Amino acid sequence: LTAEYERQAENLRKFILAMSRDVRVLLVKLADRLHNMRTLTFIKSAAKRERIARETLEIYAPLARSIGCHRICIELEELAFLHLNPVGHDAIVRRLDSLRAGQGEAVAMVSREVSQKLEEAGVGARVFGREKHPYSIWRKLQRKSIGFNQLSDIFAFRVIVSAEADCYRALGAIHRTWPCVPERFKDFISTRSEEQPSELQSH
């Protein structure tokens, strides 16, 4: 186990060094790992598949997220999750399929209504409805020790505006229509560090 951690630490050290010299090196590494994960089923050794999947989840996916490659990060996480916990992955996918069948139209409807309310308030914005990914759901279930039915953000909406001040204008327009749940509201704009993006979350 110690040797495995040492090997992972060495890989991480090499990635950080490569990124400091030229981020393109890291992009090539991430693309190569993504290809490896997409073809992981062809590796006969179960132990080797597990090692590669775990390394992907613990090192490659976080690195992809850290440089803004979110699509690559999500696919790496999902593929690793599928190999490391196929039972958990399939259970969440089935629940999502069932939920999507019953509420899929509601996401589009709410997106349109949010866009309309913002337009009426004079706030230029793009509104996107999105669904949590299976691994993200699994991670939250484990972290909070809750059941699937207790999740409140399986479907969520992202409002993109052009300026920080418009975040609060958009929030005011939305809360005039849908009052927030106080204990679930988070303002990452006023509390963020200089490196963090501006973001508001409300459920």
PDB file of C-alpha atoms in Angstrom:
ATOM      1  CA  LEU A   1       0.000   0.000   0.000  1.00  0.00           C
ATOM      2  CA  THR A   2       2.854   2.356   0.873  1.00  0.00           C
ATOM      3  CA  ALA A   3       4.565   1.658  -2.438  1.00  0.00           C
ATOM      4  CA  GLU A   4       1.303   2.443  -4.266  1.00  0.00           C
ATOM      5  CA  TYR A   5       0.940   5.809  -2.518  1.00  0.00           C
ATOM      6  CA  GLU A   6       4.574   6.609  -3.242  1.00  0.00           C
ATOM      7  CA  ARG A   7       4.035   5.850  -6.922  1.00  0.00           C
ATOM      8  CA  GLN A   8       0.936   8.069  -7.029  1.00  0.00           C
ATOM      9  CA  ALA A   9       2.795  10.866  -5.252  1.00  0.00           C
ATOM     10  CA  GLU A  10       5.605  10.601  -7.794  1.00  0.00           C
ATOM     11  CA  ASN A  11       3.095  10.793 -10.655  1.00  0.00           C
ATOM     12  CA  LEU A  12       1.528  13.863  -9.087  1.00  0.00           C
ATOM     13  CA  ARG A  13       4.936  15.478  -8.679  1.00  0.00           C
ATOM     14  CA  LYS A  14       5.728  14.876 -12.356  1.00  0.00           C
ATOM     15  CA  PHE A  15       2.384  16.350 -13.429  1.00  0.00           C
ATOM     16  CA  ILE A  16       2.864  19.507 -11.383  1.00  0.00           C
ATOM     17  CA  LEU A  17       6.368  19.888 -12.779  1.00  0.00           C
ATOM     18  CA  ALA A  18       5.109  19.369 -16.335  1.00  0.00           C
ATOM     19  CA  MET A  19       2.261  21.844 -15.834  1.00  0.00           C
ATOM     20  CA  SER A  20       4.656  24.503 -14.537  1.00  0.00           C
ATOM     21  CA  ARG A  21       6.699  24.157 -17.725  1.00  0.00           C
ATOM     22  CA  ASP A  22       3.956  23.709 -20.314  1.00  0.00           C
ATOM     23  CA  VAL A  23       0.301  22.930 -19.613  1.00  0.00           C
ATOM     24  CA  ARG A  24       0.071  21.222 -23.004  1.00  0.00           C
ATOM     25  CA  VAL A  25       2.059  18.312 -21.580  1.00  0.00           C
ATOM     26  CA  LEU A  26      -0.639  17.795 -18.974  1.00  0.00           C
ATOM     27  CA  LEU A  27      -3.370  18.013 -21.618  1.00  0.00           C
ATOM     28  CA  VAL A  28      -1.699  15.219 -23.589  1.00  0.00           C
ATOM     29  CA  LYS A  29      -1.444  13.121 -20.424  1.00  0.00           C
ATOM     30  CA  LEU A  30      -5.116  13.684 -19.639  1.00  0.00           C
ATOM     31  CA  ALA A  31      -6.141  12.769 -23.196  1.00  0.00           C
ATOM     32  CA  ASP A  32      -4.075   9.605 -22.978  1.00  0.00           C
ATOM     33  CA  ARG A  33      -5.621   8.654 -19.640  1.00  0.00           C
ATOM     34  CA  LEU A  34      -9.113   9.320 -21.004  1.00  0.00           C
ATOM     35  CA  HIS A  35      -8.412   6.951 -23.893  1.00  0.00           C
ATOM     36  CA  ASN A  36      -7.096   4.359 -21.432  1.00  0.00           C
ATOM     37  CA  MET A  37     -10.258   4.624 -19.337  1.00  0.00           C
ATOM     38  CA  ARG A  38     -12.508   4.310 -22.384  1.00  0.00           C
ATOM     39  CA  THR A  39     -10.753   1.048 -23.270  1.00  0.00           C
ATOM     40  CA  LEU A  40     -10.237  -0.229 -19.720  1.00  0.00           C
ATOM     41  CA  THR A  41     -12.533  -3.225 -20.217  1.00  0.00           C
ATOM     42  CA  PHE A  42      -9.953  -4.772 -22.561  1.00  0.00           C
ATOM     43  CA  ILE A  43      -7.464  -5.186 -19.700  1.00  0.00           C
ATOM     44  CA  LYS A  44      -7.813  -8.753 -18.414  1.00  0.00           C
ATOM     45  CA  SER A  45      -6.399  -8.218 -14.918  1.00  0.00           C
ATOM     46  CA  ALA A  46      -9.110  -7.039 -12.503  1.00  0.00           C
ATOM     47  CA  ALA A  47      -6.451  -5.774 -10.081  1.00  0.00           C
ATOM     48  CA  LYS A  48      -4.840  -3.672 -12.813  1.00  0.00           C
ATOM     49  CA  ARG A  49      -8.219  -2.252 -13.887  1.00  0.00           C
ATOM     50  CA  GLU A  50      -8.956  -1.271 -10.299  1.00  0.00           C
ATOM     51  CA  ARG A  51      -5.529   0.327  -9.865  1.00  0.00           C
ATOM     52  CA  ILE A  52      -5.900   2.409 -13.024  1.00  0.00           C
ATOM     53  CA  ALA A  53      -9.459   3.453 -12.145  1.00  0.00           C
ATOM     54  CA  ARG A  54      -8.500   4.467  -8.605  1.00  0.00           C
ATOM     55  CA  GLU A  55      -5.474   6.404  -9.817  1.00  0.00           C
ATOM     56  CA  THR A  56      -7.713   8.153 -12.336  1.00  0.00           C
ATOM     57  CA  LEU A  57     -10.191   9.129  -9.636  1.00  0.00           C
ATOM     58  CA  GLU A  58      -7.592  10.314  -7.140  1.00  0.00           C
ATOM     59  CA  ILE A  59      -5.064  12.033  -9.416  1.00  0.00           C
ATOM     60  CA  TYR A  60      -6.112  12.579 -13.027  1.00  0.00           C
ATOM     61  CA  ALA A  61      -9.698  13.759 -12.522  1.00  0.00           C
ATOM     62  CA  PRO A  62      -8.772  16.369  -9.870  1.00  0.00           C
ATOM     63  CA  LEU A  63      -5.949  17.629 -12.081  1.00  0.00           C
ATOM     64  CA  ALA A  64      -8.344  17.975 -15.018  1.00  0.00           C
ATOM     65  CA  ARG A  65     -10.721  19.990 -12.841  1.00  0.00           C
ATOM     66  CA  SER A  66      -7.920  22.180 -11.526  1.00  0.00           C
ATOM     67  CA  ILE A  67      -7.031  23.421 -15.029  1.00  0.00           C
ATOM     68  CA  GLY A  68     -10.649  23.894 -16.109  1.00  0.00           C
ATOM     69  CA  CYS A  69     -11.095  20.721 -18.196  1.00  0.00           C
ATOM     70  CA  HIS A  70     -14.451  19.937 -16.595  1.00  0.00           C
ATOM     71  CA  ARG A  71     -15.799  17.676 -19.335  1.00  0.00           C
ATOM     72  CA  ILE A  72     -12.698  15.516 -19.194  1.00  0.00           C
ATOM     73  CA  CYS A  73     -12.869  15.493 -15.397  1.00  0.00           C
ATOM     74  CA  ILE A  74     -16.496  14.366 -15.379  1.00  0.00           C
ATOM     75  CA  GLU A  75     -15.919  11.585 -17.899  1.00  0.00           C
ATOM     76  CA  LEU A  76     -12.858  10.348 -16.007  1.00  0.00           C
ATOM     77  CA  GLU A  77     -14.851  10.304 -12.759  1.00  0.00           C
ATOM     78  CA  GLU A  78     -17.795   8.485 -14.320  1.00  0.00           C
ATOM     79  CA  LEU A  79     -15.645   5.838 -15.997  1.00  0.00           C
ATOM     80  CA  ALA A  80     -13.650   5.274 -12.793  1.00  0.00           C
ATOM     81  CA  PHE A  81     -16.838   5.065 -10.724  1.00  0.00           C
ATOM     82  CA  LEU A  82     -18.298   2.530 -13.164  1.00  0.00           C
ATOM     83  CA  HIS A  83     -15.267   0.262 -12.779  1.00  0.00           C
ATOM     84  CA  LEU A  84     -14.750   0.718  -9.032  1.00  0.00           C
ATOM     85  CA  ASN A  85     -18.393   0.413  -7.988  1.00  0.00           C
ATOM     86  CA  PRO A  86     -20.550  -0.928 -10.841  1.00  0.00           C
ATOM     87  CA  VAL A  87     -23.409  -1.823  -8.489  1.00  0.00           C
ATOM     88  CA  GLY A  88     -23.578   1.686  -7.013  1.00  0.00           C
ATOM     89  CA  HIS A  89     -23.206   3.265 -10.445  1.00  0.00           C
ATOM     90  CA  ASP A  90     -26.006   1.224 -11.992  1.00  0.00           C
ATOM     91  CA  ALA A  91     -28.329   1.853  -9.036  1.00  0.00           C
ATOM     92  CA  ILE A  92     -27.924   5.621  -9.356  1.00  0.00           C
ATOM     93  CA  VAL A  93     -28.319   5.519 -13.146  1.00  0.00           C
ATOM     94  CA  ARG A  94     -31.602   3.604 -12.765  1.00  0.00           C
ATOM     95  CA  ARG A  95     -32.895   6.149 -10.250  1.00  0.00           C
ATOM     96  CA  LEU A  96     -31.904   9.009 -12.547  1.00  0.00           C
ATOM     97  CA  ASP A  97     -33.626   7.376 -15.516  1.00  0.00           C
ATOM     98  CA  SER A  98     -36.810   7.024 -13.478  1.00  0.00           C
ATOM     99  CA  LEU A  99     -36.612  10.593 -12.200  1.00  0.00           C
ATOM    100  CA  ARG A 100     -35.848  11.958 -15.653  1.00  0.00           C
ATOM    101  CA  ALA A 101     -38.901  10.223 -17.111  1.00  0.00           C
ATOM    102  CA  GLY A 102     -41.125  11.917 -14.542  1.00  0.00           C
ATOM    103  CA  GLN A 103     -39.499  15.354 -14.306  1.00  0.00           C
ATOM    104  CA  GLY A 104     -37.451  15.830 -17.460  1.00  0.00           C
ATOM    105  CA  GLU A 105     -39.976  18.240 -18.991  1.00  0.00           C
ATOM    106  CA  ALA A 106     -40.063  20.239 -15.770  1.00  0.00           C
ATOM    107  CA  VAL A 107     -36.382  21.180 -16.183  1.00  0.00           C
ATOM    108  CA  ALA A 108     -37.007  22.774 -19.588  1.00  0.00           C
ATOM    109  CA  MET A 109     -40.154  24.481 -18.300  1.00  0.00           C
ATOM    110  CA  VAL A 110     -38.393  25.996 -15.270  1.00  0.00           C
ATOM    111  CA  SER A 111     -35.459  27.112 -17.439  1.00  0.00           C
ATOM    112  CA  ARG A 112     -37.865  29.007 -19.693  1.00  0.00           C
ATOM    113  CA  GLU A 113     -39.653  30.560 -16.725  1.00  0.00           C
ATOM    114  CA  VAL A 114     -36.394  31.679 -15.099  1.00  0.00           C
ATOM    115  CA  SER A 115     -35.272  33.220 -18.405  1.00  0.00           C
ATOM    116  CA  GLN A 116     -38.596  35.053 -18.680  1.00  0.00           C
ATOM    117  CA  LYS A 117     -38.399  36.458 -15.132  1.00  0.00           C
ATOM    118  CA  LEU A 118     -34.845  37.682 -15.724  1.00  0.00           C
ATOM    119  CA  GLU A 119     -35.803  39.281 -19.015  1.00  0.00           C
ATOM    120  CA  GLU A 120     -38.704  41.073 -17.314  1.00  0.00           C
ATOM    121  CA  ALA A 121     -36.255  42.365 -14.689  1.00  0.00           C
ATOM    122  CA  GLY A 122     -33.917  43.651 -17.401  1.00  0.00           C
ATOM    123  CA  VAL A 123     -31.147  41.178 -16.600  1.00  0.00           C
ATOM    124  CA  GLY A 124     -29.373  39.692 -19.596  1.00  0.00           C
ATOM    125  CA  ALA A 125     -28.579  36.070 -18.826  1.00  0.00           C
ATOM    126  CA  ARG A 126     -28.223  32.548 -20.143  1.00  0.00           C
ATOM    127  CA  VAL A 127     -30.025  29.838 -18.184  1.00  0.00           C
ATOM    128  CA  PHE A 128     -29.040  26.190 -18.229  1.00  0.00           C
ATOM    129  CA  GLY A 129     -30.817  23.281 -16.574  1.00  0.00           C
ATOM    130  CA  ARG A 130     -28.497  20.470 -15.583  1.00  0.00           C
ATOM    131  CA  GLU A 131     -28.588  17.060 -13.939  1.00  0.00           C
ATOM    132  CA  LYS A 132     -26.078  15.854 -11.389  1.00  0.00           C
ATOM    133  CA  HIS A 133     -23.766  13.130 -12.634  1.00  0.00           C
ATOM    134  CA  PRO A 134     -23.864   9.672 -10.987  1.00  0.00           C
ATOM    135  CA  TYR A 135     -20.446   9.978  -9.332  1.00  0.00           C
ATOM    136  CA  SER A 136     -21.252  13.436  -8.005  1.00  0.00           C
ATOM    137  CA  ILE A 137     -24.467  12.027  -6.523  1.00  0.00           C
ATOM    138  CA  TRP A 138     -22.647   9.062  -5.011  1.00  0.00           C
ATOM    139  CA  ARG A 139     -19.997  11.287  -3.459  1.00  0.00           C
ATOM    140  CA  LYS A 140     -22.632  13.515  -1.864  1.00  0.00           C
ATOM    141  CA  LEU A 141     -24.621  10.536  -0.560  1.00  0.00           C
ATOM    142  CA  GLN A 142     -21.482   9.173   1.088  1.00  0.00           C
ATOM    143  CA  ARG A 143     -20.328  12.528   2.442  1.00  0.00           C
ATOM    144  CA  LYS A 144     -23.674  13.426   4.006  1.00  0.00           C
ATOM    145  CA  SER A 145     -24.784   9.866   4.855  1.00  0.00           C
ATOM    146  CA  ILE A 146     -28.202  10.430   3.302  1.00  0.00           C
ATOM    147  CA  GLY A 147     -30.487   8.587   0.901  1.00  0.00           C
ATOM    148  CA  PHE A 148     -31.158   9.401  -2.750  1.00  0.00           C
ATOM    149  CA  ASN A 149     -34.626  10.792  -1.941  1.00  0.00           C
ATOM    150  CA  GLN A 150     -33.070  13.338   0.435  1.00  0.00           C
ATOM    151  CA  LEU A 151     -31.036  15.051  -2.276  1.00  0.00           C
ATOM    152  CA  SER A 152     -32.421  18.448  -3.218  1.00  0.00           C
ATOM    153  CA  ASP A 153     -30.130  19.330  -6.128  1.00  0.00           C
ATOM    154  CA  ILE A 154     -30.288  16.388  -8.522  1.00  0.00           C
ATOM    155  CA  PHE A 155     -31.707  18.886 -11.011  1.00  0.00           C
ATOM    156  CA  ALA A 156     -30.350  22.413 -10.807  1.00  0.00           C
ATOM    157  CA  PHE A 157     -30.161  25.579 -12.870  1.00  0.00           C
ATOM    158  CA  ARG A 158     -27.203  27.741 -13.756  1.00  0.00           C
ATOM    159  CA  VAL A 159     -27.681  31.427 -14.571  1.00  0.00           C
ATOM    160  CA  ILE A 160     -24.776  33.060 -16.425  1.00  0.00           C
ATOM    161  CA  VAL A 161     -24.634  36.866 -16.335  1.00  0.00           C
ATOM    162  CA  SER A 162     -22.079  39.336 -17.658  1.00  0.00           C
ATOM    163  CA  ALA A 163     -21.135  41.159 -14.443  1.00  0.00           C
ATOM    164  CA  GLU A 164     -20.887  40.446 -10.726  1.00  0.00           C
ATOM    165  CA  ALA A 165     -23.517  43.057  -9.883  1.00  0.00           C
ATOM    166  CA  ASP A 166     -25.962  41.239 -12.163  1.00  0.00           C
ATOM    167  CA  CYS A 167     -25.634  38.154  -9.956  1.00  0.00           C
ATOM    168  CA  TYR A 168     -27.515  39.918  -7.179  1.00  0.00           C
ATOM    169  CA  ARG A 169     -30.012  41.490  -9.581  1.00  0.00           C
ATOM    170  CA  ALA A 170     -30.732  38.058 -11.022  1.00  0.00           C
ATOM    171  CA  LEU A 171     -30.996  36.588  -7.546  1.00  0.00           C
ATOM    172  CA  GLY A 172     -33.499  39.250  -6.498  1.00  0.00           C
ATOM    173  CA  ALA A 173     -35.653  38.594  -9.561  1.00  0.00           C
ATOM    174  CA  ILE A 174     -35.604  34.854  -8.909  1.00  0.00           C
ATOM    175  CA  HIS A 175     -36.344  35.144  -5.187  1.00  0.00           C
ATOM    176  CA  ARG A 176     -39.290  37.411  -5.848  1.00  0.00           C
ATOM    177  CA  THR A 177     -40.813  34.458  -7.671  1.00  0.00           C
ATOM    178  CA  TRP A 178     -39.422  31.555  -5.636  1.00  0.00           C
ATOM    179  CA  PRO A 179     -38.491  32.340  -2.006  1.00  0.00           C
ATOM    180  CA  CYS A 180     -35.226  30.708  -0.957  1.00  0.00           C
ATOM    181  CA  VAL A 181     -34.717  28.223   1.851  1.00  0.00           C
ATOM    182  CA  PRO A 182     -32.491  30.288   4.200  1.00  0.00           C
ATOM    183  CA  GLU A 183     -30.339  27.427   5.495  1.00  0.00           C
ATOM    184  CA  ARG A 184     -29.655  26.283   1.930  1.00  0.00           C
ATOM    185  CA  PHE A 185     -28.530  29.638   0.503  1.00  0.00           C
ATOM    186  CA  LYS A 186     -24.798  30.193  -0.049  1.00  0.00           C
ATOM    187  CA  ASP A 187     -23.145  33.378  -1.270  1.00  0.00           C
ATOM    188  CA  PHE A 188     -19.702  32.569  -2.645  1.00  0.00           C
ATOM    189  CA  ILE A 189     -19.268  36.078  -4.056  1.00  0.00           C
ATOM    190  CA  SER A 190     -18.911  37.959  -0.790  1.00  0.00           C
ATOM    191  CA  THR A 191     -16.916  35.169   0.871  1.00  0.00           C
ATOM    192  CA  ARG A 192     -14.684  34.025  -1.995  1.00  0.00           C
ATOM    193  CA  SER A 193     -10.933  34.373  -2.178  1.00  0.00           C
ATOM    194  CA  GLU A 194      -9.312  36.155  -5.106  1.00  0.00           C
ATOM    195  CA  GLU A 195      -8.767  32.838  -6.912  1.00  0.00           C
ATOM    196  CA  GLN A 196     -12.380  31.658  -6.671  1.00  0.00           C
ATOM    197  CA  PRO A 197     -14.993  32.380  -9.366  1.00  0.00           C
ATOM    198  CA  SER A 198     -18.109  34.385  -8.542  1.00  0.00           C
ATOM    199  CA  GLU A 199     -21.003  32.111  -7.751  1.00  0.00           C
ATOM    200  CA  LEU A 200     -24.340  32.085  -5.952  1.00  0.00           C
ATOM    201  CA  GLN A 201     -26.179  28.936  -4.963  1.00  0.00           C
ATOM    202  CA  SER A 202     -29.758  28.761  -3.798  1.00  0.00           C
ATOM    203  CA  HIS A 203     -32.099  25.807  -3.444  1.00  0.00           C
TER     204      HIS A 203
END
